Structure formats: C-alpha cells, structure tokens
mmCIF file of N, CA and C and ligand atoms in Angstrom:
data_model
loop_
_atom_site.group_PDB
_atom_site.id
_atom_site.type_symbol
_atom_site.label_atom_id
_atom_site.label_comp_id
_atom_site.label_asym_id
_atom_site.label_seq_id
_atom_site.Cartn_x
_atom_site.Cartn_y
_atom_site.Cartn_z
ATOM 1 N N UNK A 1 119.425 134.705 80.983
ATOM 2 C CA UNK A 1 120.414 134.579 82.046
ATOM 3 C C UNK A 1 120.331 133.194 82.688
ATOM 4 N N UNK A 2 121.809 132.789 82.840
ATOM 5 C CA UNK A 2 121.662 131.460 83.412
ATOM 6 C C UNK A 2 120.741 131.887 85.337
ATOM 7 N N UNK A 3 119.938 130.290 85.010
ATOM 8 C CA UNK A 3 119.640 130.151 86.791
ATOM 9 C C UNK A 3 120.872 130.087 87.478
ATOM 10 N N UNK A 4 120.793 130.835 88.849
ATOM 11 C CA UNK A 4 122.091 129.977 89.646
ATOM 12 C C UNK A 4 121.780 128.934 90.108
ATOM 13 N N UNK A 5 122.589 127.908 90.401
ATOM 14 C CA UNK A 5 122.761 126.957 90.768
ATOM 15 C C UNK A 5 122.319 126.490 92.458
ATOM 16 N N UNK A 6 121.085 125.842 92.458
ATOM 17 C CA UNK A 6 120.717 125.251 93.480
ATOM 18 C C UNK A 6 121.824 124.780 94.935
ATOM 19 N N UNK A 7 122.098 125.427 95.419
ATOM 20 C CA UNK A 7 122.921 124.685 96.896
ATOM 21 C C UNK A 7 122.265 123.581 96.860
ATOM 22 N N UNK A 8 123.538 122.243 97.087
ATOM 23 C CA UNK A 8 123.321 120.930 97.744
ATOM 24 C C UNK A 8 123.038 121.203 98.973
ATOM 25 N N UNK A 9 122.555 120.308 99.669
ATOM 26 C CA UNK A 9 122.424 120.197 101.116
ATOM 27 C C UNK A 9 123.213 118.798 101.906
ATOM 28 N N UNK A 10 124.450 119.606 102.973
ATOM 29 C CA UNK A 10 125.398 118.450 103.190
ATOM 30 C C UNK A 10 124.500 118.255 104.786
ATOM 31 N N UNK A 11 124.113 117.007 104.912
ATOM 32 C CA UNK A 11 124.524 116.896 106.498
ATOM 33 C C UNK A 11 125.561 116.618 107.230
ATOM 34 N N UNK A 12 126.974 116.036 107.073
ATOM 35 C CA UNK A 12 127.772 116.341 107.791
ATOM 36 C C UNK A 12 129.189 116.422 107.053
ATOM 37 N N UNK A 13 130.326 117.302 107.359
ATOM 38 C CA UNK A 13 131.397 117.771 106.826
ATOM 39 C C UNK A 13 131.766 115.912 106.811
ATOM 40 N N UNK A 14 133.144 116.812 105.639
ATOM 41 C CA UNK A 14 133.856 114.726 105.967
ATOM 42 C C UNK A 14 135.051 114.927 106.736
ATOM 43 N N UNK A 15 134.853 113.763 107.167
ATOM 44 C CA UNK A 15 136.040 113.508 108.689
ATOM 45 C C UNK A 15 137.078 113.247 108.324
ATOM 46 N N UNK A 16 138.151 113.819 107.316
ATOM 47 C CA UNK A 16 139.397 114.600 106.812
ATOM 48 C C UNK A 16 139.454 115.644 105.767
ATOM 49 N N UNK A 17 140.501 116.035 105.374
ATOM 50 C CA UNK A 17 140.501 116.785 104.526
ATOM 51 C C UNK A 17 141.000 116.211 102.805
ATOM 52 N N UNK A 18 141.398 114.731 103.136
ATOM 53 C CA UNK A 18 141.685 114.283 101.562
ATOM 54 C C UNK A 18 142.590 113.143 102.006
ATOM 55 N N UNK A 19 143.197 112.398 101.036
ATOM 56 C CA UNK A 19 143.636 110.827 101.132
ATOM 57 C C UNK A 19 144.985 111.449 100.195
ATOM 58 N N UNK A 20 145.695 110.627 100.813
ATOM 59 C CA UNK A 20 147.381 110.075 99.272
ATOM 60 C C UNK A 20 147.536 108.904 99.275
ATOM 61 N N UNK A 21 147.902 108.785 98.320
ATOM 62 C CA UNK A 21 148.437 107.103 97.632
ATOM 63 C C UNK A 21 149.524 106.739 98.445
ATOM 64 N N UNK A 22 149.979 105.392 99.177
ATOM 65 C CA UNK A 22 151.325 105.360 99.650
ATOM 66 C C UNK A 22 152.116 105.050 98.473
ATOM 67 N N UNK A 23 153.568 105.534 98.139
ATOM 68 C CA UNK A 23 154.364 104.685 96.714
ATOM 69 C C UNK A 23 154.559 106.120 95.968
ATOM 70 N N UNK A 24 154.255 106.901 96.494
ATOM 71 C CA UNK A 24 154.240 108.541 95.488
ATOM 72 C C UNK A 24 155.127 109.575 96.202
ATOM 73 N N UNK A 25 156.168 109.908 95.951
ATOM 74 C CA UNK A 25 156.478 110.553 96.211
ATOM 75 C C UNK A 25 155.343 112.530 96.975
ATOM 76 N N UNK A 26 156.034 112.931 98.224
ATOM 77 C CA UNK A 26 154.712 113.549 98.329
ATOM 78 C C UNK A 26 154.750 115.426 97.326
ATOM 79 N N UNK A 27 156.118 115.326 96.796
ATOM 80 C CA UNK A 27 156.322 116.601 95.757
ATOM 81 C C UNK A 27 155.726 115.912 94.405
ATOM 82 N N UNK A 28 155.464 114.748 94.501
ATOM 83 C CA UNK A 28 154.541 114.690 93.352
ATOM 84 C C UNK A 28 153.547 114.493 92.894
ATOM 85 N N UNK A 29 153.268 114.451 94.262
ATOM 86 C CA UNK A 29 151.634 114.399 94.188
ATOM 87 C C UNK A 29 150.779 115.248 93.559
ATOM 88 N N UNK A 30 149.439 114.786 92.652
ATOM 89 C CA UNK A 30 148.908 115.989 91.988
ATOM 90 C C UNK A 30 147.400 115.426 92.458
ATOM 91 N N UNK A 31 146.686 116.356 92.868
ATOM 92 C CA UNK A 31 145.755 116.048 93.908
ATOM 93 C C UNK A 31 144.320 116.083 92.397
ATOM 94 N N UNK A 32 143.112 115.288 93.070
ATOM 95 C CA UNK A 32 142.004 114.856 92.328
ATOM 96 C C UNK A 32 141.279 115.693 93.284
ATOM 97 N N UNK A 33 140.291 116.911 92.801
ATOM 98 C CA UNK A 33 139.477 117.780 93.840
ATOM 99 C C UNK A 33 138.103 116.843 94.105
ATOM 100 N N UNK A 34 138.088 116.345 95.102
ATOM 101 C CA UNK A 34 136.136 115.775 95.252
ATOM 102 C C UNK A 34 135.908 117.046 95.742
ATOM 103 N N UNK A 35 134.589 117.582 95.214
ATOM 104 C CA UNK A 35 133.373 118.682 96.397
ATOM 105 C C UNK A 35 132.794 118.061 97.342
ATOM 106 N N UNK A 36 131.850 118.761 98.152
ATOM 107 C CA UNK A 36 131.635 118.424 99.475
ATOM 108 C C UNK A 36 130.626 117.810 98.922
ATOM 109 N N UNK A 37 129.898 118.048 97.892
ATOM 110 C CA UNK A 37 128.627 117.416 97.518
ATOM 111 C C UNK A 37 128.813 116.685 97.145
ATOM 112 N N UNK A 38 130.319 116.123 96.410
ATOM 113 C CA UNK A 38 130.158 115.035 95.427
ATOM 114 C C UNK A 38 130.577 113.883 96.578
ATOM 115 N N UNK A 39 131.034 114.065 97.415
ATOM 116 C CA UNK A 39 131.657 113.379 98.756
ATOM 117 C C UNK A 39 130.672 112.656 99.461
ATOM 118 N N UNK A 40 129.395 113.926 99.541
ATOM 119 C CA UNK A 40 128.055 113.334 100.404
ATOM 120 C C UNK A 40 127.316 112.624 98.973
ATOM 121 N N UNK A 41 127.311 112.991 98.151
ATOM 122 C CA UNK A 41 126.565 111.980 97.455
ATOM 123 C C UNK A 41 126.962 110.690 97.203
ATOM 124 N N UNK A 42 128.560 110.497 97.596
ATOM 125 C CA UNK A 42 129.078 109.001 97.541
ATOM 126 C C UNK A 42 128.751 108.181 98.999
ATOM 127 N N UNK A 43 128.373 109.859 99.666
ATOM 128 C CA UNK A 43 128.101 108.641 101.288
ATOM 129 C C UNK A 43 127.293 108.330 101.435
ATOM 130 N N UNK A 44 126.518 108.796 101.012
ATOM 131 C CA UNK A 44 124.481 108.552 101.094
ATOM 132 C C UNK A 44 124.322 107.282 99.835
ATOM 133 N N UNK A 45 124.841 107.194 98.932
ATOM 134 C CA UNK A 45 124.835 106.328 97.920
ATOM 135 C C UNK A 45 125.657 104.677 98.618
ATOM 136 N N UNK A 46 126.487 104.728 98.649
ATOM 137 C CA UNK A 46 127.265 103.815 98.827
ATOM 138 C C UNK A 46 128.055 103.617 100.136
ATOM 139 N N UNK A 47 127.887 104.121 101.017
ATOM 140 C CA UNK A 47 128.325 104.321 102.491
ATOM 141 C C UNK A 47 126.413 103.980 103.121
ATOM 142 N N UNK A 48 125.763 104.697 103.157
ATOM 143 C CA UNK A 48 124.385 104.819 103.612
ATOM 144 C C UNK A 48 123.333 103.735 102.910
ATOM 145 N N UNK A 49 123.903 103.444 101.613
ATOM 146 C CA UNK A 49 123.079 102.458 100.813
ATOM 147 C C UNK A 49 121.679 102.894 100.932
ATOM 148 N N UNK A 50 121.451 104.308 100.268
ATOM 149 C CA UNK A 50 120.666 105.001 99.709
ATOM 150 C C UNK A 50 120.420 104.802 98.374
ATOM 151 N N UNK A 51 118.359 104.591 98.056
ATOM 152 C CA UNK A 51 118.583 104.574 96.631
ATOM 153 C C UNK A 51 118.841 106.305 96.030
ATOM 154 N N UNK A 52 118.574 106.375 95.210
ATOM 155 C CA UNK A 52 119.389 107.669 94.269
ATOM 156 C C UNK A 52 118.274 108.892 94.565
ATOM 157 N N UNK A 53 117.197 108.364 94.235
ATOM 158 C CA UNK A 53 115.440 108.612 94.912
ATOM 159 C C UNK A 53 115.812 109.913 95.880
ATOM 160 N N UNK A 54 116.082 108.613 97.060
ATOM 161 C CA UNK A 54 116.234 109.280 98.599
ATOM 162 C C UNK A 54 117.483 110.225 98.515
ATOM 163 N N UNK A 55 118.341 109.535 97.555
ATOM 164 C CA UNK A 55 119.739 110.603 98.375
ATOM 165 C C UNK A 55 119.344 111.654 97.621
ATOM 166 N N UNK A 56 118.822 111.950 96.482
ATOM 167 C CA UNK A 56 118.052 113.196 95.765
ATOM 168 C C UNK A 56 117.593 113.962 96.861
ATOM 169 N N UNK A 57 116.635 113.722 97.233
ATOM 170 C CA UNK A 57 115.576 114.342 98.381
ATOM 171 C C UNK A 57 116.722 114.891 99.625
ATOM 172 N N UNK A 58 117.334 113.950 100.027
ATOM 173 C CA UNK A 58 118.062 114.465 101.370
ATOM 174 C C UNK A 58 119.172 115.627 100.622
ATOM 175 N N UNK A 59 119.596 115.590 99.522
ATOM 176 C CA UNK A 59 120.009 116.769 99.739
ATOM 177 C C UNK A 59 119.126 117.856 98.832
ATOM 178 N N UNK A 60 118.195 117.773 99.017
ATOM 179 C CA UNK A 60 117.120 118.865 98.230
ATOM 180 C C UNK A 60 117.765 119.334 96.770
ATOM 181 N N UNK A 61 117.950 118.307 95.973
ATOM 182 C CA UNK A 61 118.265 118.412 94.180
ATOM 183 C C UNK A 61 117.419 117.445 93.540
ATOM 184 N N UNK A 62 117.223 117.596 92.642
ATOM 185 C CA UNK A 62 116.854 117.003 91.548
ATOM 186 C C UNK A 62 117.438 115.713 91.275
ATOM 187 N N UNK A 63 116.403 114.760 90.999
ATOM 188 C CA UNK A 63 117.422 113.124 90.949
ATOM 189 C C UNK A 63 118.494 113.734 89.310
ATOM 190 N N UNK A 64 118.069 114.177 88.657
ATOM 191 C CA UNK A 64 118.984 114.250 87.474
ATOM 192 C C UNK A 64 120.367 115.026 87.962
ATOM 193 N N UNK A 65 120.486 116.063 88.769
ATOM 194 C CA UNK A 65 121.564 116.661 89.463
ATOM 195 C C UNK A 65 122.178 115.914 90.367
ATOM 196 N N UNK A 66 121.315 115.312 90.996
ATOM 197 C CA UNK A 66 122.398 113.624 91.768
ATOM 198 C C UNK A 66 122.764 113.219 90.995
ATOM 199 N N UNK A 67 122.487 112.897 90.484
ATOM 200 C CA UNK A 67 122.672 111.473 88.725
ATOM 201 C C UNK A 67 124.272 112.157 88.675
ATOM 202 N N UNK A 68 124.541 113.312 88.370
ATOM 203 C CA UNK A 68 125.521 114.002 87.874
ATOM 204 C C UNK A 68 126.594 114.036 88.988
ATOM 205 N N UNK A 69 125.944 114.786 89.986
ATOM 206 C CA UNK A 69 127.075 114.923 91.144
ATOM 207 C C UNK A 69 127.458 113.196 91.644
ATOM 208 N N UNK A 70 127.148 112.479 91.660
ATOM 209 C CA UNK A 70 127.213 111.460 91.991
ATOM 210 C C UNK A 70 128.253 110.693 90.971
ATOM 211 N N UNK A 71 128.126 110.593 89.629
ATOM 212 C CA UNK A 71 128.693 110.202 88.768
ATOM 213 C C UNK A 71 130.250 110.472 88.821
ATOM 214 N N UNK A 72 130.409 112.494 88.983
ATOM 215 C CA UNK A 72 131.677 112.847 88.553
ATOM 216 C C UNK A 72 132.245 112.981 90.120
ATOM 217 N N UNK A 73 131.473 112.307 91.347
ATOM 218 C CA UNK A 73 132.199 111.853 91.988
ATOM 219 C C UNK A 73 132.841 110.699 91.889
ATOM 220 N N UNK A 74 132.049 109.398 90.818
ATOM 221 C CA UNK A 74 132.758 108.353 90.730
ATOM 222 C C UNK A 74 134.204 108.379 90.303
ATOM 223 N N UNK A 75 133.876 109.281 89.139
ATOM 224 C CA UNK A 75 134.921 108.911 88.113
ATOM 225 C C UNK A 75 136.034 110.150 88.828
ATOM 226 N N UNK A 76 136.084 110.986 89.460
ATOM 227 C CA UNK A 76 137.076 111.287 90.459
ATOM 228 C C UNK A 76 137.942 110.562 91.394
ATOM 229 N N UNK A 77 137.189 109.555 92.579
ATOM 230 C CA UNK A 77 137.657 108.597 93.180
ATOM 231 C C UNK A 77 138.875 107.361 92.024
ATOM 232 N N UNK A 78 137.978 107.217 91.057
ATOM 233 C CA UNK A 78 138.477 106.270 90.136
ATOM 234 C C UNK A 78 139.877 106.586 89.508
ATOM 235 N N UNK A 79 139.621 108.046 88.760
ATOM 236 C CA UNK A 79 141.221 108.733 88.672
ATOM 237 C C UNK A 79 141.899 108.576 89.495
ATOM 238 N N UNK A 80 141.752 108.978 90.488
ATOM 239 C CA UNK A 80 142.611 109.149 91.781
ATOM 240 C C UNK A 80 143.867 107.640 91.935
ATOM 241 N N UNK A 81 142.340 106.855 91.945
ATOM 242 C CA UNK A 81 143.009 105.235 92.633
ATOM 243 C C UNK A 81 143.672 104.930 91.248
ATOM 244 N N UNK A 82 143.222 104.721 90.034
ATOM 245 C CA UNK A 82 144.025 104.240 88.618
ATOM 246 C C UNK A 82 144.964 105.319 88.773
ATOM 247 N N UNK A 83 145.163 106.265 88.816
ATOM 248 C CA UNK A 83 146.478 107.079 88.276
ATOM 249 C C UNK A 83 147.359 107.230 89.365
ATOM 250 N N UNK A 84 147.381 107.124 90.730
ATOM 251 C CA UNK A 84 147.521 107.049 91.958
ATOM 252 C C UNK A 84 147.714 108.958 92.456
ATOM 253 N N UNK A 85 146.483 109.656 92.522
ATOM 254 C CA UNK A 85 146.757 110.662 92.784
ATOM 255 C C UNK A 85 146.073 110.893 94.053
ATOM 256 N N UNK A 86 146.079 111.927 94.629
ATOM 257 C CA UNK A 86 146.056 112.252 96.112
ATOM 258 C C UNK A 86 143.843 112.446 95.901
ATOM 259 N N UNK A 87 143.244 112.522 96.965
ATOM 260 C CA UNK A 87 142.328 113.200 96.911
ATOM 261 C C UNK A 87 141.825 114.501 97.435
ATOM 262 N N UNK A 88 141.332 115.680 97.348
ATOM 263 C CA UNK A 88 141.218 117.015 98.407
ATOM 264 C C UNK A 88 139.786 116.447 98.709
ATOM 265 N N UNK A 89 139.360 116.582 99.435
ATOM 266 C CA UNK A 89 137.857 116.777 99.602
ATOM 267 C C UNK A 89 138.048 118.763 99.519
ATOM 268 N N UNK A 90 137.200 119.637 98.614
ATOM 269 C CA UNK A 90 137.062 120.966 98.919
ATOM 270 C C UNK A 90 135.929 121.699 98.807
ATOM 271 N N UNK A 91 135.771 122.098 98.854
ATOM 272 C CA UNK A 91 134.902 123.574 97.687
ATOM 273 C C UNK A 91 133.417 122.912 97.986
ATOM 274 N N UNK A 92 132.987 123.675 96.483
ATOM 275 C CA UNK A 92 131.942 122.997 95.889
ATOM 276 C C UNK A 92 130.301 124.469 96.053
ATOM 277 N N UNK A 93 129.389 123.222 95.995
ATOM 278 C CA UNK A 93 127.951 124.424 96.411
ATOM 279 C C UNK A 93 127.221 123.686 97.059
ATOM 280 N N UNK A 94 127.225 124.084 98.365
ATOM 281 C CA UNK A 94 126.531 123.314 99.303
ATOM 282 C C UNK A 94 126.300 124.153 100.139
ATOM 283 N N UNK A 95 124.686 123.546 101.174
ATOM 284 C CA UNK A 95 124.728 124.570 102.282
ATOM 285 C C UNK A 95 125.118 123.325 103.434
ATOM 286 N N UNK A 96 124.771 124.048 104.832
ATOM 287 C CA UNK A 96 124.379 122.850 105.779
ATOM 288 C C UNK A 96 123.540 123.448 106.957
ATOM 289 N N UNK A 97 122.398 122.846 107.638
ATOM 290 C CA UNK A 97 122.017 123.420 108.808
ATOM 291 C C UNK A 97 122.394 123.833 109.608
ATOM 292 N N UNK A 98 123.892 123.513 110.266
ATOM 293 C CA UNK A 98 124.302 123.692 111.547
ATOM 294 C C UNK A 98 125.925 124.082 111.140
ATOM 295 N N UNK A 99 126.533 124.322 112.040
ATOM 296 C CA UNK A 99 128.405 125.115 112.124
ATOM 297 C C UNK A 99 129.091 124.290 112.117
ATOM 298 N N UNK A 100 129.803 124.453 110.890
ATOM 299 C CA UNK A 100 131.039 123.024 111.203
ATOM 300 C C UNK A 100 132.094 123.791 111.204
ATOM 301 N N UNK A 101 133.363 123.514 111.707
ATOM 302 C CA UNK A 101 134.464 123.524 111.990
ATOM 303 C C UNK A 101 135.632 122.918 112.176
ATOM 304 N N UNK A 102 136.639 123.031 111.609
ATOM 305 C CA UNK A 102 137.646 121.843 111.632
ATOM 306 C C UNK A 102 139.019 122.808 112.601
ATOM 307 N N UNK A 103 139.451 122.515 113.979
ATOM 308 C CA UNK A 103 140.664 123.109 114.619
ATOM 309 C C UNK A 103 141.971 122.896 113.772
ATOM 310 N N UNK A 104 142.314 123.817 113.481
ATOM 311 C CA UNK A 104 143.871 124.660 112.798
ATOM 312 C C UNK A 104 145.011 123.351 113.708
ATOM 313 N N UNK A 105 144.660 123.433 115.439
ATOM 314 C CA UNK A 105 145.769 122.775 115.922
ATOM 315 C C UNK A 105 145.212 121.793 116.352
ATOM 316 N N UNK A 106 144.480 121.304 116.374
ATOM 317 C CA UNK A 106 144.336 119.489 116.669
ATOM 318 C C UNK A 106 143.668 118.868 115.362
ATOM 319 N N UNK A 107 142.897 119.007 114.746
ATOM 320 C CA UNK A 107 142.379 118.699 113.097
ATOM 321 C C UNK A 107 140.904 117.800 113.079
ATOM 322 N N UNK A 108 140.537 118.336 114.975
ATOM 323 C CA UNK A 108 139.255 117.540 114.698
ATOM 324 C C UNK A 108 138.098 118.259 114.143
ATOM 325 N N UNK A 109 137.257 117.848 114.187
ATOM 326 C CA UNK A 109 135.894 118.485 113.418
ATOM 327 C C UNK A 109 135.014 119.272 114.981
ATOM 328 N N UNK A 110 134.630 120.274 114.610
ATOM 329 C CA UNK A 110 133.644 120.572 115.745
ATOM 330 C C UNK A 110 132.222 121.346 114.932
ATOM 331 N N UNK A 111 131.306 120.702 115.120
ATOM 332 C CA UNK A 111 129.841 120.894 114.856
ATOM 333 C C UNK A 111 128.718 121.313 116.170
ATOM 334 N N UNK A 112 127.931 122.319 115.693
ATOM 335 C CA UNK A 112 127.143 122.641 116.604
ATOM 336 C C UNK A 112 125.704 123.228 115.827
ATOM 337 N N UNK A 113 124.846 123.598 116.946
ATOM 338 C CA UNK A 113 123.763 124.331 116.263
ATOM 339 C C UNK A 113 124.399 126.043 116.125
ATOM 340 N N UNK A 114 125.299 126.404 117.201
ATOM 341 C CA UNK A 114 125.664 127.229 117.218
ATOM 342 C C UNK A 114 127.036 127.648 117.049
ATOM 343 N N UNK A 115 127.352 129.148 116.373
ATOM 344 C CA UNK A 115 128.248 129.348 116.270
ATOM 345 C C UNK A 115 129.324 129.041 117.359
ATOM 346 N N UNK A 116 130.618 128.979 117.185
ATOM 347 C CA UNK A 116 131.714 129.215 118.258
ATOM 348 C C UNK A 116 132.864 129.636 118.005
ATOM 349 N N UNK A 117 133.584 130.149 119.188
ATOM 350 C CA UNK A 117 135.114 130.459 118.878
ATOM 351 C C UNK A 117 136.298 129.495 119.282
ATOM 352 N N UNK A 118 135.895 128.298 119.724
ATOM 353 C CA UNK A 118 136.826 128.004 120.415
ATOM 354 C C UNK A 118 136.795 126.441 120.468
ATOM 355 N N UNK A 119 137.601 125.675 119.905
ATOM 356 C CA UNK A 119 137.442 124.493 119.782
ATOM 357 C C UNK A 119 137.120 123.823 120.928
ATOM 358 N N UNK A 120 136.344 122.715 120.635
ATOM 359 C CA UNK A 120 135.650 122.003 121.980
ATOM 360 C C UNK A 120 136.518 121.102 122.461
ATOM 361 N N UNK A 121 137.778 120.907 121.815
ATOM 362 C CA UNK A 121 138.611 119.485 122.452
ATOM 363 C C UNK A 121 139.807 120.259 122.773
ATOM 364 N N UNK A 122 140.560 121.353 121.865
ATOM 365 C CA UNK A 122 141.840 121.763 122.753
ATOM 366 C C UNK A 122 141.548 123.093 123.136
ATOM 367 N N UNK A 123 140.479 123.333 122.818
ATOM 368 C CA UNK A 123 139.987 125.592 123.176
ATOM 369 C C UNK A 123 140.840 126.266 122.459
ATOM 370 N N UNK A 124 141.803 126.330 120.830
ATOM 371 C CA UNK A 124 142.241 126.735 120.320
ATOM 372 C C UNK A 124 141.151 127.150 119.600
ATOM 373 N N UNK A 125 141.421 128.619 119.228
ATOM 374 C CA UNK A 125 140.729 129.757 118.953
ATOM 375 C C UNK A 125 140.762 129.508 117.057
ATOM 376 N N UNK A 126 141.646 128.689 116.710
ATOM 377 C CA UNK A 126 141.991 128.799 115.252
ATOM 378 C C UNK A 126 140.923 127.914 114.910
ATOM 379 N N UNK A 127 140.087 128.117 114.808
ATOM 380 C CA UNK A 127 139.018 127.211 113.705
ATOM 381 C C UNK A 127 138.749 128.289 112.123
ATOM 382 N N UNK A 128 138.653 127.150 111.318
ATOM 383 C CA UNK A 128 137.753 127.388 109.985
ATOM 384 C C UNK A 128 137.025 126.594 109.948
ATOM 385 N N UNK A 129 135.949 127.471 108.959
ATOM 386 C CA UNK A 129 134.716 127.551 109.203
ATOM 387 C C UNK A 129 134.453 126.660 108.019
ATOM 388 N N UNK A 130 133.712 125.414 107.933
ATOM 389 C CA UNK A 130 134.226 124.845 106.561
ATOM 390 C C UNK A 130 132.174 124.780 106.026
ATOM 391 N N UNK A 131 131.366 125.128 106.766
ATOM 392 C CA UNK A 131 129.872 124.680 106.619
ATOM 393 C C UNK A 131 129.316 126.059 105.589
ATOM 394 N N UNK A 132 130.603 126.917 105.301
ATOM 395 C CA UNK A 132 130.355 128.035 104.352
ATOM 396 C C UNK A 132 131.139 128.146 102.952
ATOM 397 N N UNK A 133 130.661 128.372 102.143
ATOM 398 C CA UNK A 133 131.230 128.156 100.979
ATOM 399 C C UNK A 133 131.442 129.512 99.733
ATOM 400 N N UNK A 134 132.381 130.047 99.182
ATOM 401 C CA UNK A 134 132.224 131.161 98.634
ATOM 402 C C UNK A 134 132.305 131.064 97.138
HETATM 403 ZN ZN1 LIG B 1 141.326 121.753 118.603
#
C-alpha cells in the first residue's frame, strides 16, 4: 500500500487568490493551478532567499520532495507567463499552525491562533476557511 503523503507545512496563506494576464480576454482565460505548497516553496526559495536545505526543514519534507514541489512550481509560473494563462493559487497538501481565513466580502486575509467567526476588518460572518485542506 502506497504511504500517504506527508502534509507540507505552510506558514502563511498567499495574499490573493491568483493573477491574469492583461491582453486576454477574461472568457478565455484558462487558469495554471499553483498549490499552496508549491506557492510557499517559491516564497521561501526565491522571495525569502532560502537555500533548498532550509526551505526543506521549514516545511517539514524531505529536500528531494522540495526539489519536486519547488520545480513543478517553476514550470507552472513559467506556463502561465509563456502561454499567457491566468494563475489559481489552490488546493494542494498542506497543514498550517494557526487559522487562516480569507472574508467572502472584503477579500482580506484574517489569521489567528484562534478560531473565529467574524472577520476582523468588516465583522462579516462569511469567511472560508482556507488553513484546511480536503
Ligand atoms: Zn471582511
């Protein structure tokens, strides 16, 4: 039987939900999925100017499973920009320490140690829960 698959470990959600090309029509857009892991492994890599070592460790994987998530985040970004397609940031297998949340009606991010109902900038009740993954 296969092992399951190790959860990444994100420390923080990303601060949108995905990018478009300007020049594209937006019904034709065909979106490039990044995961949350492959997202944090481009930020810790090349945003954080982490060697591969460390960004291994911070998210508790294996440098050979960075090696990977890291990679087919490149060549995602790269599609995206050569073919001019949209990006999602979505999904993926990740955990995180603390509650993230992105408000339904204002679209900011709200993080805590603790759960909540109620967004911290407009108190709209519509949050998802994005620090859980199914
Ligand atoms: Zn809000």
């Amino acid at each position: 039987m296969a092992r399951p698959k190790r959860k990444r470990l994100i420390q923080s959600p990303p601060t949108v939900e995905g990018f478009r090309p300007f020049g594209v029509p937006v019904g034709n857009l065909e979106p490039v999925v990044l995961l949350y892991e492959e997202y944090e492994a481009l930020r810790l890599m090349d945003y954080e100017n982490m060697k591969q070592e460390d960004a291994a460790k911070e998210m508790s994987v294996s440098r050979p499973t960075f090696t990977r998530v890291y990679r087919k985040a490149r060549v995602s970004i790269a599609k995206a920009l050569v073919e001019g397609k949209a990006i999602f940031i979505d999904g993926g297998n990740f955990h995180a320490t603390d509650f993230w949340y992105r408000c339904e009606d204002c679209f900011r991010l709200n993080m805590g140690e603790k759960a909540v109902k109620y967004c911290f900038y407009c108190s709209s009740p519509a949050l998802k829960r994005l620090d859980q993954n199914e």
